[in-house]
């Protein structure tokens, strides 16, 4: 995968994320309904995430919201720059996932002041964090980067 294709993939992830969120808001009307059970272990649940992953670093005020948005935008720019310089196809794929997801969540913060989360996985009384398409893309991308960093064997330096 080339960087150009990585940017196209990031754009596709961004578009899919925003279209799904539009459907959740305007089509399903999830904000008014709160939650819809789909399966015994899966629900659509409306969450206005004002923090980062898993609700960490809550940005409740306008100042915190824009700081968080700015920091996220800087990280996305760094990922875009990294992807431009990257030559490994798997890393480009992972970076595209992270970039597309980050852009989707940035747009939410700008438009709404929070990220729209809605996918809720739960079993009995155990509940996983509520997330969205962008969060899933970011998580998969970061996981790929971490797995490659931990398990890729580098050739030994000549002595």
Short mmCIF file of N, CA and C in Angstrom, two decimals:
data_model
loop_
_atom_site.label_atom_id
_atom_site.label_comp_id
_atom_site.label_asym_id
_atom_site.label_seq_id
_atom_site.Cartn_x
_atom_site.Cartn_y
_atom_site.Cartn_z
N UNK A 1 0.85 -1.18 0.00
CA UNK A 1 0.00 0.00 0.00
C UNK A 1 0.89 1.24 0.00
N UNK A 2 0.57 2.17 -0.87
CA UNK A 2 1.31 3.42 -0.94
C UNK A 2 0.67 4.45 -0.01
N UNK A 3 1.38 5.52 0.24
CA UNK A 3 0.81 6.59 1.07
C UNK A 3 -0.46 7.16 0.43
N UNK A 4 -0.46 7.30 -0.89
CA UNK A 4 -1.65 7.82 -1.57
C UNK A 4 -2.87 6.93 -1.32
N UNK A 5 -2.66 5.64 -1.40
CA UNK A 5 -3.77 4.71 -1.10
C UNK A 5 -4.14 4.76 0.37
N UNK A 6 -3.15 4.98 1.22
CA UNK A 6 -3.43 5.14 2.65
C UNK A 6 -4.33 6.34 2.91
N UNK A 7 -4.04 7.45 2.23
CA UNK A 7 -4.89 8.64 2.38
C UNK A 7 -6.30 8.37 1.87
N UNK A 8 -6.42 7.61 0.78
CA UNK A 8 -7.75 7.25 0.27
C UNK A 8 -8.50 6.38 1.28
N UNK A 9 -7.79 5.43 1.87
CA UNK A 9 -8.42 4.59 2.89
C UNK A 9 -8.84 5.42 4.09
N UNK A 10 -8.00 6.35 4.52
CA UNK A 10 -8.35 7.23 5.64
C UNK A 10 -9.60 8.03 5.30
N UNK A 11 -9.67 8.53 4.07
CA UNK A 11 -10.85 9.30 3.65
C UNK A 11 -12.09 8.41 3.64
N UNK A 12 -11.95 7.17 3.19
CA UNK A 12 -13.09 6.25 3.17
C UNK A 12 -13.58 5.95 4.58
N UNK A 13 -12.65 5.73 5.50
CA UNK A 13 -13.03 5.48 6.89
C UNK A 13 -13.75 6.68 7.46
N UNK A 14 -13.22 7.86 7.20
CA UNK A 14 -13.86 9.11 7.65
C UNK A 14 -15.29 9.19 7.12
N UNK A 15 -15.48 8.96 5.83
CA UNK A 15 -16.81 9.06 5.22
C UNK A 15 -17.76 8.02 5.81
N UNK A 16 -17.32 6.79 5.93
CA UNK A 16 -18.17 5.74 6.51
C UNK A 16 -18.55 6.10 7.95
N UNK A 17 -17.58 6.55 8.73
CA UNK A 17 -17.85 6.95 10.12
C UNK A 17 -18.91 8.04 10.16
N UNK A 18 -18.76 9.06 9.36
CA UNK A 18 -19.71 10.17 9.38
C UNK A 18 -21.09 9.76 8.85
N UNK A 19 -21.13 8.90 7.84
CA UNK A 19 -22.43 8.43 7.33
C UNK A 19 -23.15 7.57 8.35
N UNK A 20 -22.43 6.70 9.04
CA UNK A 20 -23.05 5.86 10.07
C UNK A 20 -23.57 6.74 11.21
N UNK A 21 -22.79 7.73 11.61
CA UNK A 21 -23.25 8.65 12.67
C UNK A 21 -24.48 9.43 12.22
N UNK A 22 -24.50 9.86 10.96
CA UNK A 22 -25.68 10.55 10.43
C UNK A 22 -26.90 9.64 10.50
N UNK A 23 -26.72 8.39 10.13
CA UNK A 23 -27.82 7.42 10.20
C UNK A 23 -28.28 7.22 11.64
N UNK A 24 -27.33 7.11 12.57
CA UNK A 24 -27.67 6.93 13.99
C UNK A 24 -28.46 8.13 14.51
N UNK A 25 -28.07 9.33 14.09
CA UNK A 25 -28.72 10.55 14.58
C UNK A 25 -30.04 10.80 13.87
N UNK A 26 -30.00 10.88 12.54
CA UNK A 26 -31.18 11.28 11.78
C UNK A 26 -32.09 10.11 11.40
N UNK A 27 -31.51 8.96 11.10
CA UNK A 27 -32.32 7.82 10.68
C UNK A 27 -32.91 7.05 11.84
N UNK A 28 -32.07 6.68 12.78
CA UNK A 28 -32.51 5.88 13.93
C UNK A 28 -33.11 6.76 15.02
N UNK A 29 -32.62 7.99 15.13
CA UNK A 29 -33.07 8.87 16.20
C UNK A 29 -32.62 8.36 17.56
N UNK A 30 -31.40 7.84 17.62
CA UNK A 30 -30.93 7.19 18.85
C UNK A 30 -30.83 8.15 20.02
N UNK A 31 -30.55 9.42 19.77
CA UNK A 31 -30.42 10.37 20.86
C UNK A 31 -31.72 10.43 21.67
N UNK A 32 -32.85 10.40 21.01
CA UNK A 32 -34.14 10.44 21.70
C UNK A 32 -34.51 9.10 22.33
N UNK A 33 -34.08 8.01 21.70
CA UNK A 33 -34.44 6.67 22.19
C UNK A 33 -33.51 6.20 23.31
N UNK A 34 -32.28 6.67 23.32
CA UNK A 34 -31.34 6.27 24.36
C UNK A 34 -30.62 4.98 24.06
N UNK A 35 -31.37 3.89 23.90
CA UNK A 35 -30.74 2.59 23.66
C UNK A 35 -31.71 1.67 22.93
N UNK A 36 -31.16 0.86 22.04
CA UNK A 36 -31.95 -0.13 21.30
C UNK A 36 -31.19 -1.45 21.36
N UNK A 37 -31.81 -2.47 21.93
CA UNK A 37 -31.17 -3.80 21.97
C UNK A 37 -31.26 -4.44 20.60
N UNK A 38 -30.11 -4.91 20.10
CA UNK A 38 -30.05 -5.61 18.83
C UNK A 38 -29.91 -7.11 19.03
N UNK A 39 -29.03 -7.48 19.96
CA UNK A 39 -28.76 -8.87 20.32
C UNK A 39 -28.61 -8.91 21.83
N UNK A 40 -28.64 -10.09 22.43
CA UNK A 40 -28.44 -10.15 23.89
C UNK A 40 -27.11 -9.53 24.34
N UNK A 41 -26.13 -9.42 23.43
CA UNK A 41 -24.82 -8.89 23.80
C UNK A 41 -24.48 -7.59 23.08
N UNK A 42 -25.41 -7.03 22.31
CA UNK A 42 -25.12 -5.84 21.52
C UNK A 42 -26.31 -4.89 21.49
N UNK A 43 -26.02 -3.63 21.77
CA UNK A 43 -27.05 -2.59 21.73
C UNK A 43 -26.51 -1.37 21.01
N UNK A 44 -27.43 -0.58 20.51
CA UNK A 44 -27.09 0.77 20.09
C UNK A 44 -27.44 1.65 21.28
N UNK A 45 -26.47 2.35 21.83
CA UNK A 45 -26.67 3.17 23.02
C UNK A 45 -26.07 4.54 22.79
N UNK A 46 -26.85 5.59 22.95
CA UNK A 46 -26.39 6.96 22.72
C UNK A 46 -25.48 7.40 23.85
N UNK A 47 -24.26 7.81 23.48
CA UNK A 47 -23.31 8.37 24.44
C UNK A 47 -22.66 9.59 23.81
N UNK A 48 -22.63 10.68 24.55
CA UNK A 48 -21.94 11.90 24.13
C UNK A 48 -20.60 11.91 24.85
N UNK A 49 -19.56 11.44 24.17
CA UNK A 49 -18.24 11.29 24.76
C UNK A 49 -17.48 12.61 24.66
N UNK A 50 -17.31 13.25 25.79
CA UNK A 50 -16.59 14.53 25.83
C UNK A 50 -15.11 14.32 26.18
N UNK A 51 -14.70 13.08 26.32
CA UNK A 51 -13.30 12.78 26.63
C UNK A 51 -12.62 12.12 25.45
N UNK A 52 -11.53 11.45 25.73
CA UNK A 52 -10.85 10.68 24.69
C UNK A 52 -11.24 9.23 24.87
N UNK A 53 -10.46 8.33 24.34
CA UNK A 53 -10.79 6.91 24.40
C UNK A 53 -11.26 6.48 25.78
N UNK A 54 -12.35 5.76 25.78
CA UNK A 54 -12.92 5.19 26.99
C UNK A 54 -13.29 6.25 28.01
N UNK A 55 -13.61 7.45 27.53
CA UNK A 55 -14.07 8.51 28.41
C UNK A 55 -13.00 9.16 29.27
N UNK A 56 -11.73 8.91 28.97
CA UNK A 56 -10.66 9.53 29.75
C UNK A 56 -10.52 10.99 29.37
N UNK A 57 -9.93 11.80 30.26
CA UNK A 57 -9.66 13.21 30.02
C UNK A 57 -10.91 13.96 29.56
N UNK A 58 -11.91 13.99 30.38
CA UNK A 58 -13.16 14.66 30.05
C UNK A 58 -12.94 16.15 29.78
N UNK A 59 -13.52 16.65 28.70
CA UNK A 59 -13.45 18.06 28.32
C UNK A 59 -14.85 18.63 28.47
N UNK A 60 -15.21 19.03 29.68
CA UNK A 60 -16.57 19.47 29.94
C UNK A 60 -16.83 20.91 29.52
N UNK A 61 -15.82 21.76 29.58
CA UNK A 61 -16.00 23.16 29.21
C UNK A 61 -15.54 23.44 27.78
N UNK A 62 -15.89 24.65 27.30
CA UNK A 62 -15.51 25.03 25.93
C UNK A 62 -14.00 25.08 25.77
N UNK A 63 -13.29 25.61 26.75
CA UNK A 63 -11.83 25.71 26.66
C UNK A 63 -11.22 24.32 26.53
N UNK A 64 -11.64 23.38 27.40
CA UNK A 64 -11.10 22.02 27.35
C UNK A 64 -11.46 21.32 26.04
N UNK A 65 -12.68 21.58 25.56
CA UNK A 65 -13.12 20.98 24.29
C UNK A 65 -12.19 21.38 23.16
N UNK A 66 -11.88 22.66 23.06
CA UNK A 66 -11.05 23.14 21.95
C UNK A 66 -9.59 22.74 22.12
N UNK A 67 -9.13 22.67 23.37
CA UNK A 67 -7.76 22.17 23.60
C UNK A 67 -7.67 20.72 23.15
N UNK A 68 -8.64 19.90 23.56
CA UNK A 68 -8.66 18.50 23.18
C UNK A 68 -8.77 18.35 21.66
N UNK A 69 -9.60 19.17 21.04
CA UNK A 69 -9.75 19.13 19.58
C UNK A 69 -8.44 19.50 18.90
N UNK A 70 -7.78 20.53 19.42
CA UNK A 70 -6.50 20.96 18.85
C UNK A 70 -5.41 19.92 19.00
N UNK A 71 -5.33 19.32 20.18
CA UNK A 71 -4.32 18.28 20.41
C UNK A 71 -4.58 17.09 19.49
N UNK A 72 -5.84 16.71 19.36
CA UNK A 72 -6.19 15.59 18.48
C UNK A 72 -5.86 15.93 17.03
N UNK A 73 -6.10 17.16 16.61
CA UNK A 73 -5.78 17.57 15.26
C UNK A 73 -4.27 17.54 15.02
N UNK A 74 -3.49 17.96 16.01
CA UNK A 74 -2.03 17.90 15.89
C UNK A 74 -1.55 16.45 15.76
N UNK A 75 -2.15 15.57 16.54
CA UNK A 75 -1.79 14.15 16.45
C UNK A 75 -2.16 13.61 15.07
N UNK A 76 -3.34 13.97 14.57
CA UNK A 76 -3.76 13.52 13.24
C UNK A 76 -2.79 14.04 12.17
N UNK A 77 -2.35 15.29 12.30
CA UNK A 77 -1.39 15.84 11.35
C UNK A 77 -0.07 15.07 11.42
N UNK A 78 0.35 14.72 12.63
CA UNK A 78 1.56 13.92 12.79
C UNK A 78 1.43 12.56 12.15
N UNK A 79 0.27 11.94 12.31
CA UNK A 79 0.02 10.64 11.69
C UNK A 79 0.04 10.77 10.16
N UNK A 80 -0.57 11.83 9.64
CA UNK A 80 -0.59 12.06 8.19
C UNK A 80 0.83 12.25 7.65
N UNK A 81 1.65 13.00 8.38
CA UNK A 81 3.04 13.21 7.98
C UNK A 81 3.81 11.89 8.02
N UNK A 82 3.62 11.14 9.11
CA UNK A 82 4.29 9.84 9.25
C UNK A 82 3.93 8.94 8.08
N UNK A 83 2.64 8.91 7.74
CA UNK A 83 2.19 8.04 6.66
C UNK A 83 2.84 8.45 5.34
N UNK A 84 3.04 9.74 5.12
CA UNK A 84 3.68 10.23 3.90
C UNK A 84 5.11 9.71 3.78
N UNK A 85 5.77 9.56 4.92
CA UNK A 85 7.16 9.13 4.95
C UNK A 85 7.32 7.61 5.04
N UNK A 86 6.26 6.91 5.44
CA UNK A 86 6.33 5.47 5.71
C UNK A 86 6.43 4.68 4.41
N UNK A 87 7.22 3.61 4.44
CA UNK A 87 7.35 2.74 3.28
C UNK A 87 6.76 1.35 3.51
N UNK A 88 6.55 0.97 4.77
CA UNK A 88 6.00 -0.34 5.07
C UNK A 88 4.48 -0.34 4.84
N UNK A 89 4.02 -1.25 3.99
CA UNK A 89 2.59 -1.29 3.63
C UNK A 89 1.68 -1.52 4.81
N UNK A 90 2.09 -2.38 5.72
CA UNK A 90 1.25 -2.68 6.89
C UNK A 90 1.15 -1.45 7.79
N UNK A 91 2.27 -0.75 7.97
CA UNK A 91 2.25 0.47 8.78
C UNK A 91 1.38 1.55 8.13
N UNK A 92 1.45 1.66 6.81
CA UNK A 92 0.60 2.63 6.11
C UNK A 92 -0.87 2.29 6.33
N UNK A 93 -1.21 1.02 6.24
CA UNK A 93 -2.58 0.58 6.51
C UNK A 93 -3.00 0.98 7.92
N UNK A 94 -2.15 0.69 8.90
CA UNK A 94 -2.47 1.01 10.29
C UNK A 94 -2.61 2.51 10.48
N UNK A 95 -1.71 3.27 9.91
CA UNK A 95 -1.77 4.73 10.04
C UNK A 95 -3.03 5.30 9.37
N UNK A 96 -3.43 4.71 8.25
CA UNK A 96 -4.66 5.14 7.57
C UNK A 96 -5.88 4.92 8.46
N UNK A 97 -5.92 3.79 9.14
CA UNK A 97 -7.01 3.51 10.07
C UNK A 97 -7.05 4.55 11.19
N UNK A 98 -5.89 4.85 11.75
CA UNK A 98 -5.82 5.84 12.83
C UNK A 98 -6.23 7.22 12.32
N UNK A 99 -5.70 7.61 11.17
CA UNK A 99 -6.00 8.94 10.62
C UNK A 99 -7.48 9.10 10.29
N UNK A 100 -8.05 8.14 9.60
CA UNK A 100 -9.47 8.23 9.25
C UNK A 100 -10.36 8.31 10.49
N UNK A 101 -10.05 7.49 11.49
CA UNK A 101 -10.83 7.52 12.72
C UNK A 101 -10.66 8.83 13.48
N UNK A 102 -9.43 9.32 13.54
CA UNK A 102 -9.17 10.58 14.25
C UNK A 102 -9.94 11.72 13.59
N UNK A 103 -9.92 11.77 12.27
CA UNK A 103 -10.64 12.84 11.56
C UNK A 103 -12.15 12.78 11.83
N UNK A 104 -12.69 11.57 11.86
CA UNK A 104 -14.12 11.42 12.15
C UNK A 104 -14.48 11.95 13.53
N UNK A 105 -13.65 11.65 14.51
CA UNK A 105 -13.94 12.12 15.87
C UNK A 105 -13.67 13.62 16.03
N UNK A 106 -12.69 14.15 15.29
CA UNK A 106 -12.43 15.59 15.33
C UNK A 106 -13.65 16.35 14.80
N UNK A 107 -14.20 15.89 13.69
CA UNK A 107 -15.38 16.55 13.12
C UNK A 107 -16.53 16.54 14.12
N UNK A 108 -16.73 15.44 14.82
CA UNK A 108 -17.78 15.39 15.85
C UNK A 108 -17.55 16.46 16.92
N UNK A 109 -16.32 16.57 17.41
CA UNK A 109 -16.02 17.56 18.46
C UNK A 109 -16.30 18.98 17.98
N UNK A 110 -15.94 19.25 16.73
CA UNK A 110 -16.19 20.59 16.18
C UNK A 110 -17.69 20.83 16.02
N UNK A 111 -18.41 19.86 15.47
CA UNK A 111 -19.85 20.03 15.21
C UNK A 111 -20.71 20.02 16.47
N UNK A 112 -20.44 19.06 17.36
CA UNK A 112 -21.34 18.83 18.48
C UNK A 112 -20.76 19.20 19.84
N UNK A 113 -19.45 19.24 19.94
CA UNK A 113 -18.81 19.44 21.24
C UNK A 113 -18.52 18.13 21.94
N UNK A 114 -18.82 17.03 21.31
CA UNK A 114 -18.58 15.69 21.84
C UNK A 114 -18.51 14.72 20.68
N UNK A 115 -18.01 13.52 20.96
CA UNK A 115 -17.97 12.46 19.96
C UNK A 115 -19.20 11.59 20.15
N UNK A 116 -19.86 11.28 19.04
CA UNK A 116 -21.05 10.43 19.07
C UNK A 116 -20.59 8.97 19.13
N UNK A 117 -20.88 8.31 20.24
CA UNK A 117 -20.60 6.89 20.41
C UNK A 117 -21.93 6.15 20.50
N UNK A 118 -21.96 4.89 20.03
CA UNK A 118 -23.25 4.20 19.99
C UNK A 118 -23.17 2.67 20.00
N UNK A 119 -22.04 2.06 19.70
CA UNK A 119 -21.93 0.59 19.69
C UNK A 119 -21.63 0.14 21.11
N UNK A 120 -22.52 -0.66 21.68
CA UNK A 120 -22.39 -1.08 23.07
C UNK A 120 -22.40 -2.60 23.16
N UNK A 121 -21.27 -3.16 23.52
CA UNK A 121 -21.13 -4.61 23.70
C UNK A 121 -21.23 -4.89 25.19
N UNK A 122 -22.06 -5.87 25.56
CA UNK A 122 -22.28 -6.19 26.97
C UNK A 122 -22.67 -7.65 27.12
N UNK A 123 -22.30 -8.23 28.26
CA UNK A 123 -22.68 -9.61 28.58
C UNK A 123 -23.10 -9.61 30.04
N UNK A 124 -24.36 -9.93 30.27
CA UNK A 124 -24.86 -9.91 31.65
C UNK A 124 -24.69 -8.53 32.24
N UNK A 125 -24.05 -8.44 33.38
CA UNK A 125 -23.82 -7.14 34.02
C UNK A 125 -22.53 -6.47 33.56
N UNK A 126 -21.70 -7.23 32.78
CA UNK A 126 -20.46 -6.65 32.26
C UNK A 126 -20.75 -5.81 31.04
N UNK A 127 -20.15 -4.63 30.99
CA UNK A 127 -20.38 -3.72 29.88
C UNK A 127 -19.05 -3.21 29.36
N UNK A 128 -18.84 -3.32 28.04
CA UNK A 128 -17.67 -2.75 27.40
C UNK A 128 -17.96 -1.29 27.09
N UNK A 129 -16.94 -0.53 26.86
CA UNK A 129 -17.12 0.88 26.52
C UNK A 129 -17.97 1.03 25.27
N UNK A 130 -18.73 2.10 25.21
CA UNK A 130 -19.52 2.40 24.03
C UNK A 130 -18.58 3.11 23.04
N UNK A 131 -18.62 2.70 21.77
CA UNK A 131 -17.68 3.23 20.80
C UNK A 131 -18.36 3.46 19.46
N UNK A 132 -17.59 3.86 18.45
CA UNK A 132 -18.13 4.12 17.13
C UNK A 132 -17.18 3.56 16.07
N UNK A 133 -17.48 3.79 14.80
CA UNK A 133 -16.65 3.29 13.70
C UNK A 133 -15.24 3.87 13.79
N UNK A 134 -15.15 5.17 14.06
CA UNK A 134 -13.84 5.83 14.15
C UNK A 134 -13.00 5.22 15.27
N UNK A 135 -13.62 5.01 16.43
CA UNK A 135 -12.89 4.40 17.55
C UNK A 135 -12.37 3.01 17.20
N UNK A 136 -13.20 2.23 16.51
CA UNK A 136 -12.79 0.88 16.11
C UNK A 136 -11.60 0.96 15.16
N UNK A 137 -11.65 1.87 14.19
CA UNK A 137 -10.54 2.02 13.24
C UNK A 137 -9.26 2.42 13.97
N UNK A 138 -9.36 3.39 14.88
CA UNK A 138 -8.19 3.83 15.64
C UNK A 138 -7.61 2.67 16.44
N UNK A 139 -8.46 1.94 17.12
CA UNK A 139 -8.02 0.83 17.96
C UNK A 139 -7.32 -0.25 17.13
N UNK A 140 -7.89 -0.61 16.01
CA UNK A 140 -7.28 -1.62 15.15
C UNK A 140 -5.95 -1.12 14.60
N UNK A 141 -5.90 0.14 14.17
CA UNK A 141 -4.67 0.70 13.66
C UNK A 141 -3.55 0.73 14.69
N UNK A 142 -3.88 1.18 15.90
CA UNK A 142 -2.87 1.22 16.98
C UNK A 142 -2.43 -0.20 17.34
N UNK A 143 -3.38 -1.14 17.37
CA UNK A 143 -3.03 -2.53 17.69
C UNK A 143 -2.05 -3.09 16.65
N UNK A 144 -2.28 -2.81 15.38
CA UNK A 144 -1.37 -3.28 14.33
C UNK A 144 0.02 -2.68 14.54
N UNK A 145 0.08 -1.38 14.80
CA UNK A 145 1.38 -0.73 15.01
C UNK A 145 2.10 -1.33 16.22
N UNK A 146 1.37 -1.56 17.30
CA UNK A 146 2.00 -2.13 18.49
C UNK A 146 2.47 -3.56 18.26
N UNK A 147 1.64 -4.35 17.62
CA UNK A 147 2.04 -5.74 17.34
C UNK A 147 3.28 -5.78 16.46
N UNK A 148 3.31 -4.93 15.46
CA UNK A 148 4.50 -4.90 14.59
C UNK A 148 5.73 -4.44 15.38
N UNK A 149 5.56 -3.47 16.25
CA UNK A 149 6.69 -2.97 17.04
C UNK A 149 7.23 -4.04 17.98
N UNK A 150 6.34 -4.82 18.56
CA UNK A 150 6.76 -5.83 19.53
C UNK A 150 7.25 -7.13 18.89
N UNK A 151 6.70 -7.50 17.74
CA UNK A 151 7.00 -8.81 17.19
C UNK A 151 7.81 -8.82 15.90
N UNK A 152 8.02 -7.69 15.29
CA UNK A 152 8.83 -7.68 14.07
C UNK A 152 10.29 -7.85 14.44
N UNK A 153 10.93 -8.78 13.77
CA UNK A 153 12.35 -9.02 14.02
C UNK A 153 13.18 -8.12 13.13
N UNK A 154 14.06 -7.40 13.75
CA UNK A 154 14.99 -6.54 13.00
C UNK A 154 16.26 -7.36 12.75
N UNK A 155 16.89 -7.19 11.59
CA UNK A 155 18.15 -7.90 11.35
C UNK A 155 19.20 -7.42 12.36
N UNK A 156 19.98 -8.38 12.82
CA UNK A 156 21.04 -8.04 13.78
C UNK A 156 22.09 -7.15 13.10
N UNK A 157 22.57 -6.18 13.86
CA UNK A 157 23.60 -5.28 13.34
C UNK A 157 24.91 -6.05 13.13
N UNK A 158 25.59 -5.73 12.05
CA UNK A 158 26.86 -6.38 11.77
C UNK A 158 27.91 -5.94 12.80
N UNK A 159 28.68 -6.89 13.28
CA UNK A 159 29.70 -6.56 14.28
C UNK A 159 31.07 -6.59 13.69
#
